[in-house]
Every structure is written in C-alpha cells, then in structure tokens.
Short mmCIF file of C-alpha atoms in Angstrom, two decimals:
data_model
loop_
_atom_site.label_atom_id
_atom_site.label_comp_id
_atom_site.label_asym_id
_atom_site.label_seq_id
_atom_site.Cartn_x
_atom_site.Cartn_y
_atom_site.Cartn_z
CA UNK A 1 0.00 0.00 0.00
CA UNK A 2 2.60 2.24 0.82
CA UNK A 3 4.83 1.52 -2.41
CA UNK A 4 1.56 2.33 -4.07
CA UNK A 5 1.03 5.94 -2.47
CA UNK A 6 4.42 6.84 -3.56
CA UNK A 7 3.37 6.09 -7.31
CA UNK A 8 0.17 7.74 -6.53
CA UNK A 9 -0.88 10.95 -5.28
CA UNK A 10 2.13 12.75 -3.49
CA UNK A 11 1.82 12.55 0.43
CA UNK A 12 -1.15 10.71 0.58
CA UNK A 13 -2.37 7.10 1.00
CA UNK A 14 -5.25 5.30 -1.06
CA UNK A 15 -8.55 5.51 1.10
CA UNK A 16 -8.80 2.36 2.60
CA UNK A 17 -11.35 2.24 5.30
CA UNK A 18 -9.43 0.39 8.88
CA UNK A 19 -10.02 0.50 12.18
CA UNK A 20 -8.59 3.72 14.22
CA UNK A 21 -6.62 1.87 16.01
CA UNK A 22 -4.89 -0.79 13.45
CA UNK A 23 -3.92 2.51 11.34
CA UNK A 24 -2.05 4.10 14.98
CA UNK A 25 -0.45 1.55 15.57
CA UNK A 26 1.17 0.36 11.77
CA UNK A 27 2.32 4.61 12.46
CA UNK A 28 4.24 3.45 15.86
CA UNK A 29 5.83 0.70 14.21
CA UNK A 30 6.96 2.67 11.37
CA UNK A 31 8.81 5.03 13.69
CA UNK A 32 10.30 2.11 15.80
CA UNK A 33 11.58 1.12 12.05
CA UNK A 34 13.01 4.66 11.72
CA UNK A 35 10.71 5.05 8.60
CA UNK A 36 9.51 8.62 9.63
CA UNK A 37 8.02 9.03 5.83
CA UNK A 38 5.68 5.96 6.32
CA UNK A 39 4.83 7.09 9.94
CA UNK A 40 3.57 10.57 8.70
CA UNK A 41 1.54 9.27 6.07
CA UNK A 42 0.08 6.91 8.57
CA UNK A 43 -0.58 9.65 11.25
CA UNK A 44 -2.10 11.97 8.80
CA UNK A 45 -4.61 9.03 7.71
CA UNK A 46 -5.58 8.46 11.01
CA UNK A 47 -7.08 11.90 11.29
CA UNK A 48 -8.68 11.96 7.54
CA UNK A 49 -10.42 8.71 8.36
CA UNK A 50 -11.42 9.56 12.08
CA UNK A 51 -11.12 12.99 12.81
CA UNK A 52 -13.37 13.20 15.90
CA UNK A 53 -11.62 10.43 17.28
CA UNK A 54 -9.47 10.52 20.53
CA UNK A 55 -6.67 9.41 18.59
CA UNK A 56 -6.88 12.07 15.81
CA UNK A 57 -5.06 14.74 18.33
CA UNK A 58 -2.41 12.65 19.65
CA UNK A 59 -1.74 11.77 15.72
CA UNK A 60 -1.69 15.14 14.37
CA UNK A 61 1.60 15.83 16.68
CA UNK A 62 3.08 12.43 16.04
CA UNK A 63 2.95 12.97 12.20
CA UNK A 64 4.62 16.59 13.11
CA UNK A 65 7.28 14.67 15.30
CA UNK A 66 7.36 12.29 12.41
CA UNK A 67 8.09 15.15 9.56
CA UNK A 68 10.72 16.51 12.09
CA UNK A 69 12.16 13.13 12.14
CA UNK A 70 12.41 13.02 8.29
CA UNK A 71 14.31 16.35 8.08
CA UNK A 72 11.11 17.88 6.44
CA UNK A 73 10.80 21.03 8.54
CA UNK A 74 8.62 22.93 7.01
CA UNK A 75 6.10 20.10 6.57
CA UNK A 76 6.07 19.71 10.44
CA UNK A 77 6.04 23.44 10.97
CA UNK A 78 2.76 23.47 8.73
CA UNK A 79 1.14 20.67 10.86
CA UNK A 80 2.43 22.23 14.33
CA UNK A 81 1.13 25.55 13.58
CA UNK A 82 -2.56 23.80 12.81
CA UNK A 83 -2.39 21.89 15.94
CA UNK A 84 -1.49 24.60 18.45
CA UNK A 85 -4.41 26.67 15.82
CA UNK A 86 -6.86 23.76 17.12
CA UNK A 87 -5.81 22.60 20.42
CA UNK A 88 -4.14 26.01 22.35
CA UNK A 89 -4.95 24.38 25.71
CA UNK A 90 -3.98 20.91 25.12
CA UNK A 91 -1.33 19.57 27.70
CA UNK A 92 1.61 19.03 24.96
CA UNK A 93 0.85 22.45 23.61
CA UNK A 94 4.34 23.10 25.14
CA UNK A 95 6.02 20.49 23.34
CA UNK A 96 4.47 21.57 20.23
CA UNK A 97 5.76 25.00 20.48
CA UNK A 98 9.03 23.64 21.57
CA UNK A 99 9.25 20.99 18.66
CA UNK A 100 8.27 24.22 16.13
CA UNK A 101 11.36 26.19 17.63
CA UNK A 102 13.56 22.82 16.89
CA UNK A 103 12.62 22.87 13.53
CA UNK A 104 13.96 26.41 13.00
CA UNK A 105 17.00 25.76 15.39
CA UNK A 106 18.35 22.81 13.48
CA UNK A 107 18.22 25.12 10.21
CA UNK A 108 20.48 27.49 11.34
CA UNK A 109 22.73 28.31 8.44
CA UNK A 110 26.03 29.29 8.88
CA UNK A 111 27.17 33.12 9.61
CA UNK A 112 27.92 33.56 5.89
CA UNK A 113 24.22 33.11 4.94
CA UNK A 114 21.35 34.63 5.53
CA UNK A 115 19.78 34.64 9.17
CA UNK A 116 16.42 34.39 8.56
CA UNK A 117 15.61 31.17 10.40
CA UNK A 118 17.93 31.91 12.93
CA UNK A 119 15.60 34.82 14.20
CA UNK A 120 12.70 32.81 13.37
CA UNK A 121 13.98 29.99 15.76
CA UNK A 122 15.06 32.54 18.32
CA UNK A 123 11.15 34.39 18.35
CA UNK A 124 10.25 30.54 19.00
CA UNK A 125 12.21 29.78 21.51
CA UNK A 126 11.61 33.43 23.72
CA UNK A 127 8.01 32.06 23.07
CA UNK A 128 8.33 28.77 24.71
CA UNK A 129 10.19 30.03 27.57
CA UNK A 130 7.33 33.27 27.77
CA UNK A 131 4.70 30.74 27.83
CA UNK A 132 5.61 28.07 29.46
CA UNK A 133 8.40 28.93 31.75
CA UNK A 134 7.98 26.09 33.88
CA UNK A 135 8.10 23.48 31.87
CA UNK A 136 11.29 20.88 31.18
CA UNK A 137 11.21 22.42 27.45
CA UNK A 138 12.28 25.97 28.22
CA UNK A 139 14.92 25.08 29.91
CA UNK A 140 16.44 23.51 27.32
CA UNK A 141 14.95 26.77 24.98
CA UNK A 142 17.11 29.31 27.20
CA UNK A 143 20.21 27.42 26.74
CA UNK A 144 19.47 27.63 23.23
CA UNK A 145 18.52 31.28 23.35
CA UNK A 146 22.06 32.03 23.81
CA UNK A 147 23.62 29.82 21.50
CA UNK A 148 21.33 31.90 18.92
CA UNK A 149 22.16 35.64 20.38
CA UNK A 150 25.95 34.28 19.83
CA UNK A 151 25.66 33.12 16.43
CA UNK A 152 23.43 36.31 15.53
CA UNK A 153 26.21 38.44 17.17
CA UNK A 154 28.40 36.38 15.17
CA UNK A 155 26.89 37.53 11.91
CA UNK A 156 27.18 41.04 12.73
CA UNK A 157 30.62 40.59 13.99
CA UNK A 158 31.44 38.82 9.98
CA UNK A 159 29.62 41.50 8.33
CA UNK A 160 31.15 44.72 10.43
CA UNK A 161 34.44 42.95 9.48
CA UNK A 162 34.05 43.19 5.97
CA UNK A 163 32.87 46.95 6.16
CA UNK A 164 35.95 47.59 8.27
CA UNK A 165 38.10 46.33 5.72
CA UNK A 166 36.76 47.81 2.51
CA UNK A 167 36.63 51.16 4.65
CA UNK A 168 32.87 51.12 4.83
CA UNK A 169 33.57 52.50 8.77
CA UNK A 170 30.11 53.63 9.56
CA UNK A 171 28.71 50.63 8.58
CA UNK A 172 31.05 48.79 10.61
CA UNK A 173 30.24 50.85 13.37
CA UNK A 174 26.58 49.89 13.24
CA UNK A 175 27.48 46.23 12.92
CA UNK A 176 29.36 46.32 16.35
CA UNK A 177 27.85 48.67 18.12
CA UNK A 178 24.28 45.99 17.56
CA UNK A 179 26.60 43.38 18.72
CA UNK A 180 27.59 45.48 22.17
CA UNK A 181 23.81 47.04 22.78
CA UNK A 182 21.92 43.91 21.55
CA UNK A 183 23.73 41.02 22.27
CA UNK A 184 25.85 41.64 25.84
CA UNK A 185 26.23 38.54 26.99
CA UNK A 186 27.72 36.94 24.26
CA UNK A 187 31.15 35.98 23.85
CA UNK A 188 31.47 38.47 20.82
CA UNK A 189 31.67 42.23 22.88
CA UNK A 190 35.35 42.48 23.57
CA UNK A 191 35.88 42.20 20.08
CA UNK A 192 33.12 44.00 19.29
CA UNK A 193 34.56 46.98 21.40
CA UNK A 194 38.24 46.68 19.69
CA UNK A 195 36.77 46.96 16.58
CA UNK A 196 34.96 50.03 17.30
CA UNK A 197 38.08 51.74 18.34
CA UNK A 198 39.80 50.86 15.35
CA UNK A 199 36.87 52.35 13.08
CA UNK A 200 36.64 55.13 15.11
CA UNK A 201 40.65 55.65 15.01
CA UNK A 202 39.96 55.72 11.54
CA UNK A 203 37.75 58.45 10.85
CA UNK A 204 39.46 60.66 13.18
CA UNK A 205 37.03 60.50 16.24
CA UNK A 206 39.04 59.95 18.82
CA UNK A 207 36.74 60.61 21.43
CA UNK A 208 34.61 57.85 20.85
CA UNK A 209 37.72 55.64 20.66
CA UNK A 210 38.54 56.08 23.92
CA UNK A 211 35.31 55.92 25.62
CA UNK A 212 35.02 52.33 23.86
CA UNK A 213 38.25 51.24 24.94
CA UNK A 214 37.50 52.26 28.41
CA UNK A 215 34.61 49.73 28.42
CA UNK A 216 36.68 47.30 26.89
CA UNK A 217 39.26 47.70 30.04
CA UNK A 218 36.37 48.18 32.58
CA UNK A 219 34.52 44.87 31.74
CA UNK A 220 37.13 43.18 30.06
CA UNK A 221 40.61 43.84 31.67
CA UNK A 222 42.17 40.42 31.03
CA UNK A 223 41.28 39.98 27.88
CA UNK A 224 43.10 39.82 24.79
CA UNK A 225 41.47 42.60 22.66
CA UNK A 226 42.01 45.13 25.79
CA UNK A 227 45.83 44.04 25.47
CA UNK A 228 45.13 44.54 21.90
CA UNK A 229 43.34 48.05 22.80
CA UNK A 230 45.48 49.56 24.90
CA UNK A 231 48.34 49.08 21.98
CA UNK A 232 46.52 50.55 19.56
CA UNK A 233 45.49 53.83 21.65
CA UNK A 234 49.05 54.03 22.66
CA UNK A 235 50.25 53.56 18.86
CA UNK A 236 47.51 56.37 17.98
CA UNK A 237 48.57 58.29 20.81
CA UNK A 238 52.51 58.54 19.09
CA UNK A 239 50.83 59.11 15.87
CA UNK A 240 51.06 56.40 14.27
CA UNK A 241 48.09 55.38 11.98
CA UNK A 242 46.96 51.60 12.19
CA UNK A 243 46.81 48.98 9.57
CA UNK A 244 43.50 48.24 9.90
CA UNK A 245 42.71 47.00 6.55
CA UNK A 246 45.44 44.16 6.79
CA UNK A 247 44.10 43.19 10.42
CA UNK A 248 40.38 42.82 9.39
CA UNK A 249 41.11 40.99 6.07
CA UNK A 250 43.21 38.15 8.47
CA UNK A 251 39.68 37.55 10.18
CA UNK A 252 37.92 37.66 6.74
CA UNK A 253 40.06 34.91 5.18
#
C-alpha cells in the first residue's frame, strides 16, 4: 500500500477504510523502524479517516514529530502551527511550540548566509520560555537562546568585518555597536569593542575611541582585545596610523 502511495498521489495514502486503532499503531511501528516518511503518512490518515476520534489529536503531533524526524521542517512546521491553531490548551501544547522552535534551530545556516531562520527559531524559543516557563522544554529553549544571540552576534561581527576592511567604517560601526547594545552577553563584545576603536581611530574620532576602549578595560581587563586596545590607543597616541585594513582581512580569510 505504501509503495503504491508513492506512485500515486504525493503525500497521501489510497482511502482504505481500517479500524482507528490498526492505522495508529502500523504509524508506531513505522517510527520504531526509523521510517519517519511511512509514519507521517500513517498519522495523517488516522485523522482523515477519524477525525473526531481521541486518537486524531495525539496523531496530528506524532505525524509533526514524524516530519521533524524526516528532516522535512517545514512540513512539520505546517502541521504544528494547525495543531497549536486547534488545540491552544492541550497539555503538549508546550512540546508543540518547543518541537516548532527545533525545527527552526536545526536550520540554522552558517554566519555567511542569511539569518532568517535563525531569528525565526530565536522568536520561538523566547516564546516557549514566555509561555511556558515552567516546563522541562524551556529550559532547554534558554540554553538555546544564547547559543542563537551568539551566532546572531556572530553575523554582525562577519559583516562589520568586511565593512571595516573595505573602509565602509560607519557601517562597521553599526554592525558592532548591535553586537555590544543587543547582544551583551555573548562571547562576541570584547571584540566587538576593539573593533569600534579601530573604526573610530579611523575616521578621526578619537573621542569615541577612547570611551570604547575604556569599556573594553572596565569589563574586560584580562582579555586579549584590551591588550590589543590599549596598543593601539598608545600607537595612535605617538601618531602612528593603524593597519586596519590588513588586520580585518586576516579575520575575513
């Protein structure tokens, strides 16, 4: 039957009319087999064929878990957001929510691409922990919550890089000064900071350079962009202008 499917109208099974609970429980197996394909399929026809059924809500998040399984994200995403649509106060509404942040989480791209479903995953995971903060699953979600802050902070950190070695300073400026404002506790703001006094160095403002390397030595005395810092300023202070342009294209490549 299911050979047949796959020759046969995509994603769905022939109508055969079985009982409720001979169709759940072919779906179990299938998962115990690892055949997550099969196992959606199999959810999803337990619903079509007895949608006021008991076992119609349970199988609606199994074929979700079952599309997450397969690597087909989106799919899941689709049936997650129509069970938390139908079923708000059901009691695995958390673990819906939480399986709907996975599926963004496990997308993220690296920092050379686009973002997009790293903020996704990160509105997803604020929103498990803001409604269910007592729960097992946003526990896990704030642990992830700052693994995505760091690799957002890291995208900002890759992109002000660039701008700070074509010379594109004030864009470079606005890449790290999101990364210090935004994004505090990641392990990103001493560079952050060191890179702001070198852009500032280099359009003249020296002002501003100093006030960010006195943060940098405030919060970060012992670390190596302060040591990095306080050469620079003292460099700057002889009059000596620095090759910033060689330094940022050694983190680019």
């Amino acid at each position: 039957m299911f050979l047949a499917a796959c020759s046969g109208k995509k994603d769905e099974l022939p109508y055969v009319e079985r009982p409720v609970e001979q169709i759940y429980s072919e779906a179990s197996n299938a998962i115990d087999n690892r055949n997550y394909t099969k196992a959606a399929l199999l959810f999803d026809e337990v619903e079509r064929q007895h949608p006021y059924s008991q076992w119609a809500v349970r199988a609606q998040l199994m074929a979700a878990y079952s599309h997450y399984q397969a690597l087909r994200y989106d799919d899941a995403i689709t049936t997650l957001d129509r069970f938390i649509a139908l079923h708000p106060g059901n009691r695995n509404a958390a673990y819906a929510f939480y399986l709907k942040a996975l599926c963004n989480y496990e997308r993220i791209s690296d920092v050379r691409r686009d973002q997009g479903t790293t903020y996704e995953a990160l509105k997803n995971l604020q929103e498990v922990v803001r409604r269910f903060p007592s729960s097992p699953y946003a526990r896990d979600a704030r642990l992830k919550i700052d693994l995505t802050r760091d690799h957002l902070a890291g995208k900002d950190m890759e992109v002000g890089r660039f701008y700070l070695a074509t010379g594109e300073y004030m864009g470079a400026i606005k890449r790290f000064r999101r990364v210090v404002d935004e994004y505090q506790a990641t392990s990103h703001v001493p560079e952050a900071l060191h890179r702001l006094v070198e852009s500032y160095l280099a359009l003249g403002i020296r002002e501003e350079a100093q006030a960010n390397a006195a943060l940098l030595g405030h919060n970060y005395p012992g670390s190596v962009w302060y040591q990095d810092t306080y050469a620079l300023m003292n460099r700057s202070e002889r009059g000596e202008k620095p090759s910033l342009f060689q330094r940022a294209v050694d983190w680019l490549f």
